[in-house]
Amino acid sequence: MRLALFDLDNTLIAGDSDHSWGEYLCQRGILDAAEYQARNDAFYDDYLAGTLDVRAYQNFTQAILGRNSLEQLAEWHGDFMRDCIEPMILSKAEALLEKHRAAGDRLVIITATNRFVTAPIAARLGVETLLATECGMQDGLYTGQITGIPCFQEGKVTRIEQWLEETGLSLDGSYFYSDSRNDLPLLERVDNPVAVDPDDTLRAIAEQRGWPVISLR
């Protein structure tokens, strides 16, 4: 079975779900807007520059999970999906997913954003397999801390290799679609790397190496 791997943020959706989740919490008055948004924006700038401390960022974004019940978090996320994520859904991205689905490919979303934020988005897009940064849990509640290997940069390669070992699948003939320089380690491992609405660094590398560059916007 051929694999079709997809980054999520700014690839399959027209925005960054992690950053938008923080903005949503601030707009609702759940978090202090001035303090949180300043740090959230700074982390996002580091991400765009390829210098993000992913563990520090994940512990920052996941802290809210450790302070609230699962029921409350689910209610907030439902509103977040309706108000923030639905407007980001791209028809061309859905068509691309359907193209690979119709070809019999195994669809996988692989994202640095944590599973709490992204699992409902993957479900909305009809993608059953999600590799994401994991959220710590204890006694059925979130700890507010990252657990395991962050699904970011080289960590995406490690996580996909672990998953391949578990499933017995391989990267033979595989595709990977991404917008970000941060995904170069995995783009370099697949047979068919595709730059999607790429940042300037990835666009230059893709053009130099003859990788397809497409837009889903």
C-alpha positions as MATLAB code, in Angstrom:
seq = 'MRLALFDLDNTLIAGDSDHSWGEYLCQRGILDAAEYQARNDAFYDDYLAGTLDVRAYQNFTQAILGRNSLEQLAEWHGDFMRDCIEPMILSKAEALLEKHRAAGDRLVIITATNRFVTAPIAARLGVETLLATECGMQDGLYTGQITGIPCFQEGKVTRIEQWLEETGLSLDGSYFYSDSRNDLPLLERVDNPVAVDPDDTLRAIAEQRGWPVISLR';
ca = [
       0.000    0.000    0.000;
       1.381    3.396   -0.997;
       1.464    6.090    1.665;
       0.272    9.661    1.164;
       1.592   11.756    4.046;
       0.317   15.242    4.725;
       1.428   18.047    6.984;
      -1.626   19.788    8.426;
      -1.047   23.438    9.262;
      -0.755   25.757    6.251;
      -0.846   22.666    4.042;
      -4.229   20.962    4.316;
      -5.747   23.951    6.086;
      -5.255   27.665    5.421;
      -3.702   28.544    8.753;
      -1.957   27.192   11.824;
      -4.308   25.284   14.121;
      -2.016   25.450   17.159;
      -1.572   29.210   16.917;
      -5.269   29.681   16.183;
      -6.242   27.613   19.238;
      -4.293   30.037   21.413;
      -5.933   33.001   19.719;
      -9.361   31.448   20.242;
      -8.711   30.965   23.966;
      -7.638   34.587   24.267;
     -10.632   35.896   22.342;
     -12.957   33.940   24.625;
     -11.263   35.431   27.687;
     -10.126   31.979   28.826;
      -6.486   33.079   28.804;
      -4.927   36.468   29.447;
      -4.688   37.883   25.950;
      -1.767   40.249   26.414;
       0.511   37.712   28.097;
      -0.424   34.635   26.096;
      -0.548   36.163   22.640;
       2.868   37.785   23.026;
       4.459   34.411   23.849;
       2.342   32.564   21.276;
       3.397   34.982   18.546;
       7.048   34.729   19.568;
       6.951   30.934   19.387;
       5.249   31.130   15.990;
       7.959   33.466   14.689;
      10.552   30.917   15.862;
       8.642   28.171   14.032;
       8.628   30.159   10.801;
      12.357   30.788   11.210;
      13.083   27.110   11.850;
      14.397   27.788   15.376;
      11.460   26.648   17.528;
      12.156   24.960   20.876;
       9.334   22.486   20.349;
       9.248   21.097   23.888;
       9.038   24.554   25.429;
       6.301   25.491   22.989;
       4.291   22.326   23.564;
       4.456   22.675   27.339;
       3.304   26.270   26.906;
       0.344   25.366   24.688;
      -0.610   22.220   26.596;
      -0.701   23.902   30.017;
      -4.365   24.815   29.521;
      -5.204   21.119   29.081;
      -3.925   20.326   32.555;
      -6.084   22.973   34.197;
      -9.487   21.994   32.844;
     -11.846   19.018   32.682;
     -12.174   16.892   29.574;
     -15.776   18.032   29.256;
     -14.859   21.701   29.309;
     -12.031   21.198   26.842;
     -14.317   19.288   24.486;
     -16.876   22.103   24.595;
     -14.250   24.703   23.791;
     -12.792   22.603   20.996;
     -16.200   22.123   19.422;
     -16.657   25.880   19.243;
     -13.079   26.233   17.956;
     -13.772   23.773   15.148;
     -16.909   25.656   14.111;
     -15.587   29.194   14.398;
     -11.903   28.847   13.491;
     -11.152   25.595   11.673;
     -14.109   25.325    9.307;
     -13.187   28.635    7.608;
      -9.661   27.228    7.071;
     -10.814   24.073    5.268;
      -9.593   24.114    1.674;
     -11.673   22.528   -1.070;
      -8.550   21.781   -3.104;
      -7.035   20.008   -0.094;
     -10.146   17.879    0.282;
      -9.973   17.071   -3.432;
      -6.313   16.043   -3.102;
      -7.135   13.773   -0.181;
      -9.941   12.204   -2.214;
      -7.614   11.687   -5.180;
      -5.212    9.656   -3.041;
      -8.069    7.876   -1.298;
      -9.549    6.843   -4.641;
      -6.139    5.562   -5.731;
      -6.116    3.207   -2.756;
      -3.362    5.058   -0.897;
      -3.101    5.059    2.902;
      -3.662    8.640    4.089;
      -1.646    9.892    7.057;
      -1.595   13.336    8.649;
       1.733   13.935   10.385;
       1.878   17.162   12.356;
       3.870   18.912   15.061;
       0.652   20.240   16.585;
      -0.619   18.210   19.531;
      -3.198   15.456   19.272;
      -5.834   17.290   21.329;
      -5.978   20.111   18.798;
      -5.583   18.018   15.653;
      -7.520   14.773   16.170;
     -10.922   16.388   15.482;
      -9.452   18.151   12.425;
      -8.118   14.891   11.016;
     -11.540   13.321   11.608;
     -13.208   16.246    9.855;
     -10.939   15.651    6.839;
     -11.689   11.932    6.853;
      -8.106   10.885    7.637;
      -8.012    8.006   10.105;
      -4.260    7.874   10.735;
      -2.825   10.805   12.682;
       0.748   11.112   13.904;
       0.911   14.155   16.165;
       2.802   15.469   19.159;
       1.334   13.630   22.127;
      -0.250   15.067   25.269;
       0.626   13.581   28.632;
      -2.224   11.970   30.536;
      -2.530   10.651   34.079;
      -5.581    9.100   35.689;
      -7.646    9.958   32.643;
      -6.786   13.655   32.686;
      -4.286   15.746   30.756;
      -1.111   16.615   32.624;
      -0.499   19.785   30.628;
       2.915   18.498   29.529;
       4.212   16.944   26.323;
       4.971   13.242   26.298;
       7.086   11.181   23.910;
       9.009   12.387   20.884;
       7.749   15.689   19.430;
       6.479   15.168   15.888;
       8.677   17.994   14.598;
      11.623   18.246   12.197;
      13.734   15.071   12.661;
      11.122   13.906   15.145;
       8.692   13.410   12.265;
      11.137   10.971   10.692;
      11.523    9.108   13.977;
       7.782    8.938   14.519;
       7.025    7.722   10.993;
       9.764    5.082   11.250;
       8.265    3.834   14.518;
       4.829    3.688   12.901;
       6.163    1.866    9.846;
       7.754   -0.735   12.097;
       4.457   -1.200   13.932;
       2.377   -1.499   10.762;
       4.795   -3.318    8.486;
       4.352   -0.630    5.816;
       7.138    1.209    3.995;
       7.900    4.528    2.334;
       8.247    2.904   -1.097;
       6.446    5.130   -3.583;
       5.303    7.454   -0.815;
       4.212   11.085   -1.090;
       4.656   13.832    1.481;
       2.994   17.222    1.156;
       4.227   20.143    3.269;
       4.561   23.910    3.320;
       7.470   24.213    5.735;
      11.245   24.153    5.847;
      10.826   22.360    9.166;
       9.677   19.281    7.242;
      12.784   18.937    5.092;
      14.020   15.840    6.985;
      10.873   13.906    6.024;
      10.544   15.451    2.573;
      14.018   14.116    1.848;
      13.017   10.596    2.892;
       9.987   10.046    0.654;
       9.968    9.190   -3.051;
       7.590   12.009   -3.955;
       8.131   15.216   -1.943;
       5.667   17.996   -2.782;
       5.926   21.601   -1.592;
       2.490   23.085   -0.911;
       2.207   26.881   -0.746;
       5.746   26.712    0.653;
       7.689   29.171    2.749;
      10.509   30.948    0.926;
      13.204   28.527    2.073;
      11.282   25.421    1.072;
      10.253   26.968   -2.245;
      13.877   27.685   -3.144;
      14.972   24.166   -2.203;
      12.056   22.580   -4.071;
      12.815   24.550   -7.212;
      16.507   23.714   -6.968;
      15.804   19.986   -6.578;
      12.972   19.815   -9.084;
      10.275   18.953   -6.542;
       6.692   19.821   -7.517;
       5.401   23.072   -6.039;
       1.615   23.322   -5.817;
      -1.022   25.547   -4.266;
      -4.162   24.398   -2.476;
      -5.357   27.951   -1.824;
];
